[in-house]
PDB file of C-alpha atoms in Angstrom:
ATOM      1  CA  MET A   1       0.000   0.000   0.000  1.00 73.00           C
ATOM      2  CA  GLU A   2       1.196   3.505  -0.756  1.00 82.00           C
ATOM      3  CA  PHE A   3      -0.025   6.664   0.988  1.00 78.00           C
ATOM      4  CA  LEU A   4      -0.381   9.362  -1.643  1.00 75.00           C
ATOM      5  CA  GLY A   5      -0.846  12.295   0.724  1.00 82.00           C
ATOM      6  CA  GLY A   6      -3.363  15.099   0.462  1.00 84.00           C
ATOM      7  CA  ARG A   7      -5.136  15.906  -2.781  1.00 85.00           C
ATOM      8  CA  ASP A   8      -6.552  19.154  -4.059  1.00 90.00           C
ATOM      9  CA  ASP A   9      -8.905  17.508  -6.563  1.00 91.00           C
ATOM     10  CA  VAL A  10     -11.275  15.709  -4.163  1.00 86.00           C
ATOM     11  CA  VAL A  11     -14.237  17.824  -5.272  1.00 87.00           C
ATOM     12  CA  SER A  12     -13.656  16.846  -8.904  1.00 91.00           C
ATOM     13  CA  LEU A  13     -13.325  13.193  -7.958  1.00 89.00           C
ATOM     14  CA  MET A  14     -16.568  13.268  -5.977  1.00 90.00           C
ATOM     15  CA  GLN A  15     -18.404  15.076  -8.756  1.00 89.00           C
ATOM     16  CA  GLY A  16     -17.368  12.321 -11.164  1.00 92.00           C
ATOM     17  CA  ALA A  17     -18.302   9.450  -8.842  1.00 95.00           C
ATOM     18  CA  ASP A  18     -21.569   7.526  -8.653  1.00 96.00           C
ATOM     19  CA  LEU A  19     -21.366   6.584  -4.973  1.00 97.00           C
ATOM     20  CA  LEU A  20     -19.242   7.004  -1.860  1.00 96.00           C
ATOM     21  CA  LEU A  21     -18.838   3.606  -0.226  1.00 95.00           C
ATOM     22  CA  HIS A  22     -17.649   4.036   3.383  1.00 94.00           C
ATOM     23  CA  PRO A  23     -18.467   0.851   5.368  1.00 92.00           C
ATOM     24  CA  ALA A  24     -16.227   1.740   8.322  1.00 90.00           C
ATOM     25  CA  ARG A  25     -16.267  -0.295  11.502  1.00 89.00           C
ATOM     26  CA  SER A  26     -15.342   2.811  13.488  1.00 87.00           C
ATOM     27  CA  ASP A  27     -14.991   6.425  12.409  1.00 84.00           C
ATOM     28  CA  ALA A  28     -15.940   9.017  15.000  1.00 80.00           C
ATOM     29  CA  GLY A  29     -15.894  11.927  12.602  1.00 74.00           C
ATOM     30  CA  ALA A  30     -16.131  10.686   9.039  1.00 76.00           C
ATOM     31  CA  ALA A  31     -15.918  14.201   7.602  1.00 87.00           C
ATOM     32  CA  VAL A  32     -15.843  12.578   4.173  1.00 90.00           C
ATOM     33  CA  LEU A  33     -19.589  11.959   4.601  1.00 93.00           C
ATOM     34  CA  LEU A  34     -20.197  15.702   4.943  1.00 91.00           C
ATOM     35  CA  GLU A  35     -17.980  16.336   1.926  1.00 91.00           C
ATOM     36  CA  ALA A  36     -20.056  13.851  -0.066  1.00 94.00           C
ATOM     37  CA  LEU A  37     -23.281  15.569   1.042  1.00 93.00           C
ATOM     38  CA  ALA A  38     -21.891  18.928  -0.021  1.00 91.00           C
ATOM     39  CA  GLN A  39     -21.145  17.465  -3.471  1.00 94.00           C
ATOM     40  CA  ALA A  40     -24.536  15.697  -3.649  1.00 95.00           C
ATOM     41  CA  LEU A  41     -22.778  12.341  -3.888  1.00 97.00           C
ATOM     42  CA  PRO A  42     -24.907   9.378  -2.732  1.00 97.00           C
ATOM     43  CA  VAL A  43     -23.406   7.570   0.268  1.00 97.00           C
ATOM     44  CA  LEU A  44     -23.422   4.025   1.548  1.00 97.00           C
ATOM     45  CA  THR A  45     -21.983   3.923   5.073  1.00 96.00           C
ATOM     46  CA  THR A  46     -22.399   2.363   8.503  1.00 95.00           C
ATOM     47  CA  SER A  47     -23.972   3.732  11.650  1.00 94.00           C
ATOM     48  CA  ALA A  48     -20.495   3.526  13.235  1.00 92.00           C
ATOM     49  CA  CYS A  49     -19.572   6.739  11.391  1.00 91.00           C
ATOM     50  CA  GLY A  50     -19.978   9.972  13.303  1.00 88.00           C
ATOM     51  CA  HIS A  51     -21.784  11.927  10.591  1.00 90.00           C
ATOM     52  CA  ALA A  52     -23.949   9.018   9.375  1.00 94.00           C
ATOM     53  CA  PRO A  53     -27.085  10.583  10.922  1.00 94.00           C
ATOM     54  CA  HIS A  54     -26.787  13.386   8.348  1.00 93.00           C
ATOM     55  CA  ILE A  55     -26.903  10.836   5.520  1.00 96.00           C
ATOM     56  CA  ALA A  56     -30.018   9.267   7.019  1.00 97.00           C
ATOM     57  CA  ALA A  57     -31.702  12.619   7.719  1.00 95.00           C
ATOM     58  CA  ALA A  58     -30.970  13.826   4.198  1.00 96.00           C
ATOM     59  CA  ARG A  59     -32.118  10.548   2.636  1.00 97.00           C
ATOM     60  CA  ALA A  60     -28.920  10.822   0.600  1.00 98.00           C
ATOM     61  CA  GLY A  61     -27.996   7.168   0.708  1.00 97.00           C
ATOM     62  CA  VAL A  62     -28.009   4.167   3.011  1.00 97.00           C
ATOM     63  CA  VAL A  63     -26.754   3.874   6.580  1.00 97.00           C
ATOM     64  CA  LEU A  64     -26.185   0.252   7.516  1.00 97.00           C
ATOM     65  CA  GLU A  65     -26.974  -0.597  11.118  1.00 95.00           C
ATOM     66  CA  GLU A  66     -24.541  -2.361  13.407  1.00 92.00           C
ATOM     67  CA  PRO A  67     -23.572  -5.111  13.698  1.00 93.00           C
ATOM     68  CA  PHE A  68     -22.300  -5.176  10.138  1.00 92.00           C
ATOM     69  CA  GLN A  69     -23.902  -7.774   7.874  1.00 95.00           C
ATOM     70  CA  GLN A  70     -22.472  -8.428   4.431  1.00 95.00           C
ATOM     71  CA  ALA A  71     -25.911  -9.293   3.053  1.00 97.00           C
ATOM     72  CA  SER A  72     -27.156  -5.797   3.986  1.00 96.00           C
ATOM     73  CA  LEU A  73     -24.203  -4.201   2.217  1.00 96.00           C
ATOM     74  CA  ASN A  74     -24.847  -6.344  -0.861  1.00 97.00           C
ATOM     75  CA  ARG A  75     -28.522  -5.282  -0.977  1.00 97.00           C
ATOM     76  CA  ALA A  76     -27.598  -1.619  -0.551  1.00 97.00           C
ATOM     77  CA  LEU A  77     -25.020  -1.835  -3.341  1.00 96.00           C
ATOM     78  CA  LEU A  78     -27.576  -3.397  -5.671  1.00 96.00           C
ATOM     79  CA  ARG A  79     -29.995  -0.601  -4.869  1.00 95.00           C
ATOM     80  CA  ALA A  80     -27.269   1.970  -5.602  1.00 94.00           C
ATOM     81  CA  LEU A  81     -26.939   0.579  -9.135  1.00 93.00           C
ATOM     82  CA  ASP A  82     -30.332   2.120  -9.908  1.00 96.00           C
ATOM     83  CA  GLY A  83     -29.740   5.490 -11.577  1.00 96.00           C
ATOM     84  CA  VAL A  84     -33.133   6.814 -10.488  1.00 97.00           C
ATOM     85  CA  TYR A  85     -32.335   5.994  -6.856  1.00 97.00           C
ATOM     86  CA  ARG A  86     -28.956   7.778  -7.111  1.00 97.00           C
ATOM     87  CA  ALA A  87     -30.605  10.812  -8.722  1.00 97.00           C
ATOM     88  CA  ASP A  88     -33.097  10.938  -5.840  1.00 98.00           C
ATOM     89  CA  CYS A  89     -30.240  10.739  -3.325  1.00 98.00           C
ATOM     90  CA  ARG A  90     -28.415  13.565  -5.101  1.00 97.00           C
ATOM     91  CA  GLU A  91     -31.484  15.799  -5.085  1.00 97.00           C
ATOM     92  CA  ASN A  92     -32.166  14.993  -1.424  1.00 97.00           C
ATOM     93  CA  ALA A  93     -28.564  15.895  -0.546  1.00 96.00           C
ATOM     94  CA  ARG A  94     -28.858  19.217  -2.409  1.00 95.00           C
ATOM     95  CA  ARG A  95     -32.035  20.120  -0.534  1.00 95.00           C
ATOM     96  CA  TYR A  96     -30.585  19.062   2.811  1.00 94.00           C
ATOM     97  CA  THR A  97     -27.374  21.034   2.434  1.00 90.00           C
ATOM     98  CA  GLN A  98     -29.248  24.172   1.380  1.00 89.00           C
ATOM     99  CA  ASN A  99     -30.795  24.289   4.853  1.00 77.00           C
ATOM    100  CA  LEU A 100     -27.844  23.181   6.941  1.00 75.00           C
ATOM    101  CA  ASP A 101     -24.553  24.883   7.617  1.00 71.00           C
ATOM    102  CA  LEU A 102     -22.151  21.939   7.380  1.00 66.00           C
ATOM    103  CA  TYR A 103     -19.080  24.122   7.454  1.00 63.00           C
ATOM    104  CA  SER A 104     -19.326  25.658  10.924  1.00 67.00           C
ATOM    105  CA  LEU A 105     -20.259  22.544  12.900  1.00 62.00           C
ATOM    106  CA  HIS A 106     -16.824  22.441  14.539  1.00 64.00           C
ATOM    107  CA  ARG A 107     -17.106  26.105  15.618  1.00 71.00           C
ATOM    108  CA  VAL A 108     -20.592  25.527  17.033  1.00 67.00           C
ATOM    109  CA  ALA A 109     -19.386  22.486  18.987  1.00 66.00           C
ATOM    110  CA  ALA A 110     -16.353  24.380  20.323  1.00 73.00           C
ATOM    111  CA  GLN A 111     -18.544  27.304  21.402  1.00 77.00           C
ATOM    112  CA  TRP A 112     -20.945  24.943  23.149  1.00 75.00           C
ATOM    113  CA  LEU A 113     -18.055  23.357  25.070  1.00 75.00           C
ATOM    114  CA  GLU A 114     -16.708  26.764  26.054  1.00 82.00           C
ATOM    115  CA  ASP A 115     -20.155  27.823  27.268  1.00 80.00           C
ATOM    116  CA  VAL A 116     -20.584  24.664  29.337  1.00 80.00           C
ATOM    117  CA  LEU A 117     -17.120  24.913  30.837  1.00 82.00           C
ATOM    118  CA  SER A 118     -17.535  28.580  31.693  1.00 83.00           C
ATOM    119  CA  THR A 119     -20.652  27.826  33.771  1.00 81.00           C
ATOM    120  CA  GLN A 120     -18.999  25.060  35.793  1.00 71.00           C
ATOM    121  CA  PRO A 121     -17.845  26.020  39.286  1.00 71.00           C
ATOM    122  CA  ARG A 122     -14.088  26.138  39.623  1.00 66.00           C
ATOM    123  CA  ARG A 123     -12.595  23.525  41.924  1.00 65.00           C
ATOM    124  CA  GLN A 124      -9.966  24.470  44.439  1.00 64.00           C
ATOM    125  CA  HIS A 125      -6.907  22.250  44.461  1.00 63.00           C
ATOM    126  CA  GLY A 126      -5.057  22.145  47.701  1.00 56.00           C
TER     127      GLY A 126
END
């Protein structure tokens, strides 16, 4: 295996793809799912991915439930072969991202943490 490093053409690659297949066993963030949503790329992922709820809420693909079952992945892949289904997923992703600010989620989370921490009583160490 060879690590190729960062790429500056990810948007072009996503725009030319039919599907993002991300069946991770564990991925707390999975920012690639948000990138796919922003590019209206249908997604097939697992519920173990941190941003999988956005895929489900957008109806922009399939989120496989845990525990992983190969038969479920196979069925989802067959469904993704349908061009009408993929077109629906793309349109759903476009609508979803028009109403959601995907780019400031990290700032919102950081602000929330700062607000919570600032209201906590300070402990005296002695």
